[in-house]
């Protein structure tokens, strides 16, 4: 059993998540889902707002509710959610 938070959230990503929740009036029952999409060489990280299900672990990382599917946990342990702004645009990144 994991006793500490399996992921980290950078300070800038934390602020962007809080702002997004507030601006979009996302209910407190939702959390930030972190997981995997696809498999094999085509696997990609997944990030979005969602409701927890019975297949999920729920953590609180720096005041943010984080939802991770039990099947994805081993793939996202040690991941950091960050937020980057470049000339091409801005968005969240997941760095392992």
mmCIF file of C-alpha atoms in Angstrom:
data_model
loop_
_atom_site.group_PDB
_atom_site.id
_atom_site.type_symbol
_atom_site.label_atom_id
_atom_site.label_comp_id
_atom_site.label_asym_id
_atom_site.label_seq_id
_atom_site.Cartn_x
_atom_site.Cartn_y
_atom_site.Cartn_z
ATOM 1 C CA UNK A 1 0.000 0.000 0.000
ATOM 2 C CA UNK A 2 1.251 3.481 -0.840
ATOM 3 C CA UNK A 3 1.376 5.714 2.205
ATOM 4 C CA UNK A 4 2.402 8.930 0.470
ATOM 5 C CA UNK A 5 1.253 10.754 -2.626
ATOM 6 C CA UNK A 6 2.365 8.905 -5.759
ATOM 7 C CA UNK A 7 2.662 12.075 -7.870
ATOM 8 C CA UNK A 8 3.854 15.664 -7.461
ATOM 9 C CA UNK A 9 2.301 18.899 -8.681
ATOM 10 C CA UNK A 10 4.575 21.848 -9.454
ATOM 11 C CA UNK A 11 3.621 25.227 -7.937
ATOM 12 C CA UNK A 12 2.693 26.722 -11.338
ATOM 13 C CA UNK A 13 0.589 23.654 -12.252
ATOM 14 C CA UNK A 14 -1.103 23.845 -8.843
ATOM 15 C CA UNK A 15 -2.154 27.441 -9.478
ATOM 16 C CA UNK A 16 -3.386 26.645 -13.003
ATOM 17 C CA UNK A 17 -5.445 23.703 -11.686
ATOM 18 C CA UNK A 18 -6.994 25.850 -8.936
ATOM 19 C CA UNK A 19 -7.755 28.605 -11.468
ATOM 20 C CA UNK A 20 -9.285 26.122 -13.945
ATOM 21 C CA UNK A 21 -11.506 24.597 -11.257
ATOM 22 C CA UNK A 22 -12.696 28.045 -10.182
ATOM 23 C CA UNK A 23 -13.182 29.616 -13.634
ATOM 24 C CA UNK A 24 -15.087 26.592 -14.960
ATOM 25 C CA UNK A 25 -17.090 26.149 -11.726
ATOM 26 C CA UNK A 26 -16.107 22.482 -11.504
ATOM 27 C CA UNK A 27 -17.818 20.921 -8.443
ATOM 28 C CA UNK A 28 -15.764 19.805 -5.421
ATOM 29 C CA UNK A 29 -16.831 16.215 -6.099
ATOM 30 C CA UNK A 30 -14.517 16.182 -9.138
ATOM 31 C CA UNK A 31 -10.777 15.642 -8.994
ATOM 32 C CA UNK A 32 -7.771 15.682 -11.284
ATOM 33 C CA UNK A 33 -7.525 12.291 -12.997
ATOM 34 C CA UNK A 34 -3.988 11.161 -13.794
ATOM 35 C CA UNK A 35 -3.559 7.941 -15.734
ATOM 36 C CA UNK A 36 -2.605 6.183 -18.932
ATOM 37 C CA UNK A 37 -4.359 5.917 -22.277
ATOM 38 C CA UNK A 38 -3.561 3.213 -24.782
ATOM 39 C CA UNK A 39 -0.825 0.658 -24.359
ATOM 40 C CA UNK A 40 2.531 -0.544 -25.588
ATOM 41 C CA UNK A 41 4.569 1.947 -27.600
ATOM 42 C CA UNK A 42 1.480 4.120 -28.108
ATOM 43 C CA UNK A 43 0.760 4.682 -24.410
ATOM 44 C CA UNK A 44 0.132 8.275 -23.412
ATOM 45 C CA UNK A 45 -0.427 9.998 -20.102
ATOM 46 C CA UNK A 46 -3.984 11.092 -19.390
ATOM 47 C CA UNK A 47 -4.906 14.250 -17.479
ATOM 48 C CA UNK A 48 -8.380 15.680 -16.910
ATOM 49 C CA UNK A 49 -11.134 16.388 -14.399
ATOM 50 C CA UNK A 50 -13.377 13.482 -13.448
ATOM 51 C CA UNK A 51 -15.415 11.835 -10.705
ATOM 52 C CA UNK A 52 -13.834 8.950 -8.770
ATOM 53 C CA UNK A 53 -15.114 5.402 -9.305
ATOM 54 C CA UNK A 54 -14.775 2.218 -7.275
ATOM 55 C CA UNK A 55 -11.654 1.338 -9.320
ATOM 56 C CA UNK A 56 -9.791 4.465 -8.216
ATOM 57 C CA UNK A 57 -7.448 5.575 -5.470
ATOM 58 C CA UNK A 58 -8.024 9.167 -4.353
ATOM 59 C CA UNK A 59 -5.207 11.289 -2.913
ATOM 60 C CA UNK A 60 -4.894 14.912 -1.870
ATOM 61 C CA UNK A 61 -1.725 16.433 -3.322
ATOM 62 C CA UNK A 62 -1.093 19.998 -2.152
ATOM 63 C CA UNK A 63 -4.869 20.598 -1.669
ATOM 64 C CA UNK A 64 -5.735 19.108 -5.103
ATOM 65 C CA UNK A 65 -7.889 15.950 -5.171
ATOM 66 C CA UNK A 66 -6.051 13.496 -7.444
ATOM 67 C CA UNK A 67 -7.767 10.405 -8.859
ATOM 68 C CA UNK A 68 -5.718 7.453 -10.135
ATOM 69 C CA UNK A 69 -7.192 4.221 -11.488
ATOM 70 C CA UNK A 70 -5.750 1.277 -9.532
ATOM 71 C CA UNK A 71 -4.594 -0.294 -12.823
ATOM 72 C CA UNK A 72 -2.621 2.838 -13.778
ATOM 73 C CA UNK A 73 -0.979 3.491 -10.426
ATOM 74 C CA UNK A 74 2.282 1.651 -11.132
ATOM 75 C CA UNK A 75 2.747 3.647 -14.360
ATOM 76 C CA UNK A 76 2.249 7.103 -12.854
ATOM 77 C CA UNK A 77 4.177 6.747 -9.571
ATOM 78 C CA UNK A 78 6.843 9.455 -9.453
ATOM 79 C CA UNK A 79 5.206 11.591 -12.154
ATOM 80 C CA UNK A 80 5.145 15.372 -11.813
ATOM 81 C CA UNK A 81 2.291 17.449 -13.203
ATOM 82 C CA UNK A 82 3.739 20.702 -14.539
ATOM 83 C CA UNK A 83 2.502 23.630 -16.621
ATOM 84 C CA UNK A 84 4.527 25.142 -19.452
ATOM 85 C CA UNK A 85 4.119 28.290 -21.505
ATOM 86 C CA UNK A 86 5.988 28.428 -24.827
ATOM 87 C CA UNK A 87 5.724 30.402 -28.053
ATOM 88 C CA UNK A 88 3.581 27.581 -29.467
ATOM 89 C CA UNK A 89 1.105 27.686 -26.586
ATOM 90 C CA UNK A 90 0.587 26.655 -23.006
ATOM 91 C CA UNK A 91 -0.573 23.515 -21.260
ATOM 92 C CA UNK A 92 -0.044 20.841 -18.681
ATOM 93 C CA UNK A 93 2.737 18.300 -18.978
ATOM 94 C CA UNK A 94 3.368 15.038 -17.174
ATOM 95 C CA UNK A 95 7.017 14.265 -16.554
ATOM 96 C CA UNK A 96 8.152 10.870 -15.276
#
